[in-house]
mmCIF file of C-alpha atoms in Angstrom:
data_model
loop_
_atom_site.group_PDB
_atom_site.id
_atom_site.type_symbol
_atom_site.label_atom_id
_atom_site.label_comp_id
_atom_site.label_asym_id
_atom_site.label_seq_id
_atom_site.Cartn_x
_atom_site.Cartn_y
_atom_site.Cartn_z
ATOM 1 C CA UNK A 267 0.000 0.000 0.000
ATOM 2 C CA UNK A 268 1.251 3.456 -0.883
ATOM 3 C CA UNK A 269 -0.544 6.365 0.754
ATOM 4 C CA UNK A 270 -0.062 9.937 -0.349
ATOM 5 C CA UNK A 271 -1.077 12.762 1.936
ATOM 6 C CA UNK A 272 0.211 16.205 2.787
ATOM 7 C CA UNK A 273 -1.244 16.783 6.191
ATOM 8 C CA UNK A 274 -0.097 18.201 9.467
ATOM 9 C CA UNK A 275 2.450 17.111 12.014
ATOM 10 C CA UNK A 276 4.421 14.094 12.971
ATOM 11 C CA UNK A 277 3.165 11.393 15.254
ATOM 12 C CA UNK A 278 5.268 8.981 17.222
ATOM 13 C CA UNK A 279 6.321 6.303 14.738
ATOM 14 C CA UNK A 280 6.232 3.535 17.368
ATOM 15 C CA UNK A 281 3.110 1.872 18.694
ATOM 16 C CA UNK A 282 2.816 1.616 22.473
ATOM 17 C CA UNK A 283 3.307 -1.913 23.865
ATOM 18 C CA UNK A 284 -0.304 -2.092 25.099
ATOM 19 C CA UNK A 285 -1.584 -1.121 21.642
ATOM 20 C CA UNK A 286 0.618 -3.760 20.003
ATOM 21 C CA UNK A 287 -0.615 -6.383 22.449
ATOM 22 C CA UNK A 288 -4.231 -5.451 21.735
ATOM 23 C CA UNK A 289 -3.738 -5.470 17.942
ATOM 24 C CA UNK A 290 -1.856 -8.789 17.998
ATOM 25 C CA UNK A 291 -4.946 -10.225 19.707
ATOM 26 C CA UNK A 292 -7.322 -8.692 17.150
ATOM 27 C CA UNK A 293 -5.367 -9.256 13.932
ATOM 28 C CA UNK A 294 -3.254 -11.884 12.230
ATOM 29 C CA UNK A 295 -0.139 -9.673 12.339
ATOM 30 C CA UNK A 296 3.000 -10.065 14.466
ATOM 31 C CA UNK A 297 4.306 -7.188 16.632
ATOM 32 C CA UNK A 298 7.067 -6.554 14.072
ATOM 33 C CA UNK A 299 4.598 -6.444 11.177
ATOM 34 C CA UNK A 300 2.357 -4.050 13.098
ATOM 35 C CA UNK A 301 5.263 -1.664 13.711
ATOM 36 C CA UNK A 302 6.241 -1.756 10.029
ATOM 37 C CA UNK A 303 2.655 -1.128 8.858
ATOM 38 C CA UNK A 304 2.328 1.701 11.392
ATOM 39 C CA UNK A 305 5.513 3.387 10.188
ATOM 40 C CA UNK A 306 4.293 3.234 6.591
ATOM 41 C CA UNK A 307 0.804 4.405 7.530
ATOM 42 C CA UNK A 308 2.153 7.490 9.326
ATOM 43 C CA UNK A 309 4.601 8.210 6.535
ATOM 44 C CA UNK A 310 1.751 8.353 4.049
ATOM 45 C CA UNK A 311 -0.930 9.644 6.452
ATOM 46 C CA UNK A 312 0.928 12.015 8.800
ATOM 47 C CA UNK A 313 -2.241 13.098 10.578
ATOM 48 C CA UNK A 314 -2.961 9.442 11.380
ATOM 49 C CA UNK A 315 -6.141 9.109 9.321
ATOM 50 C CA UNK A 316 -7.250 8.487 5.757
ATOM 51 C CA UNK A 317 -10.346 10.008 4.084
ATOM 52 C CA UNK A 318 -12.560 8.269 1.546
ATOM 53 C CA UNK A 319 -11.193 10.483 -1.258
ATOM 54 C CA UNK A 320 -7.595 9.623 -0.344
ATOM 55 C CA UNK A 321 -8.532 5.958 -0.087
ATOM 56 C CA UNK A 322 -10.184 5.986 -3.542
ATOM 57 C CA UNK A 323 -7.100 7.577 -5.073
ATOM 58 C CA UNK A 324 -4.845 4.923 -3.545
ATOM 59 C CA UNK A 325 -7.196 2.078 -4.381
ATOM 60 C CA UNK A 326 -7.372 3.284 -7.986
ATOM 61 C CA UNK A 327 -3.607 2.802 -8.283
ATOM 62 C CA UNK A 328 -4.139 -0.926 -7.781
ATOM 63 C CA UNK A 329 -6.850 -1.073 -10.440
ATOM 64 C CA UNK A 330 -5.637 1.232 -13.234
ATOM 65 C CA UNK A 331 -7.990 -0.285 -15.831
ATOM 66 C CA UNK A 332 -11.566 0.688 -15.092
ATOM 67 C CA UNK A 333 -13.267 2.680 -12.371
ATOM 68 C CA UNK A 334 -12.714 1.136 -8.962
ATOM 69 C CA UNK A 335 -14.158 4.094 -7.034
ATOM 70 C CA UNK A 336 -17.497 2.466 -6.135
ATOM 71 C CA UNK A 337 -15.769 -0.656 -4.879
ATOM 72 C CA UNK A 338 -13.196 1.498 -3.053
ATOM 73 C CA UNK A 339 -16.053 3.338 -1.318
ATOM 74 C CA UNK A 340 -17.502 0.003 -0.209
ATOM 75 C CA UNK A 341 -14.126 -1.169 1.108
ATOM 76 C CA UNK A 342 -13.662 2.180 2.864
ATOM 77 C CA UNK A 343 -17.051 1.895 4.608
ATOM 78 C CA UNK A 344 -16.128 -1.635 5.667
ATOM 79 C CA UNK A 345 -12.792 -0.491 7.135
ATOM 80 C CA UNK A 346 -14.336 2.633 8.769
ATOM 81 C CA UNK A 347 -15.643 0.711 11.778
ATOM 82 C CA UNK A 348 -16.856 3.747 13.745
ATOM 83 C CA UNK A 349 -18.412 5.459 10.711
ATOM 84 C CA UNK A 350 -16.651 8.803 11.223
ATOM 85 C CA UNK A 351 -15.597 9.132 7.578
ATOM 86 C CA UNK A 352 -11.909 8.540 8.310
ATOM 87 C CA UNK A 353 -9.826 5.393 8.719
ATOM 88 C CA UNK A 354 -7.335 5.415 11.579
ATOM 89 C CA UNK A 355 -4.520 2.908 11.955
ATOM 90 C CA UNK A 356 -6.553 0.498 14.103
ATOM 91 C CA UNK A 357 -9.381 0.395 11.545
ATOM 92 C CA UNK A 358 -6.886 0.085 8.704
ATOM 93 C CA UNK A 359 -4.894 -2.789 10.194
ATOM 94 C CA UNK A 360 -7.994 -4.692 11.366
ATOM 95 C CA UNK A 361 -9.567 -4.340 7.910
ATOM 96 C CA UNK A 362 -6.337 -5.346 6.236
ATOM 97 C CA UNK A 363 -6.027 -8.389 8.481
ATOM 98 C CA UNK A 364 -9.518 -9.584 7.560
ATOM 99 C CA UNK A 365 -9.056 -9.002 3.833
ATOM 100 C CA UNK A 366 -5.549 -10.409 3.576
ATOM 101 C CA UNK A 367 -5.314 -13.117 6.223
ATOM 102 C CA UNK A 368 -8.761 -14.457 6.896
ATOM 103 C CA UNK A 369 -11.616 -13.864 9.307
ATOM 104 C CA UNK A 370 -11.579 -11.996 12.579
ATOM 105 C CA UNK A 371 -14.111 -12.127 15.390
ATOM 106 C CA UNK A 372 -15.042 -8.621 16.547
#
């Protein structure tokens, strides 16, 4: 995944141990994988969130032939667990875990 965003500020590029522990329990990712995904997420989403428009732009890069925007909107809504119109790292990594590594009980 490559995220492009020019937003404010820098966040800490390390997840807290309690957050890692929680995410390891909720996803299929190892602590090391979570840290790597988090670093990349903050690099591309410095404010720590991703909007539907940003998500559609990124998703379109993976499907250059045809219009993937409707499907991207559906995927975005699925990832946006709290329905606030933005995907934070927790929503992103939980959604990614389900779509790439199987089911997850929530």
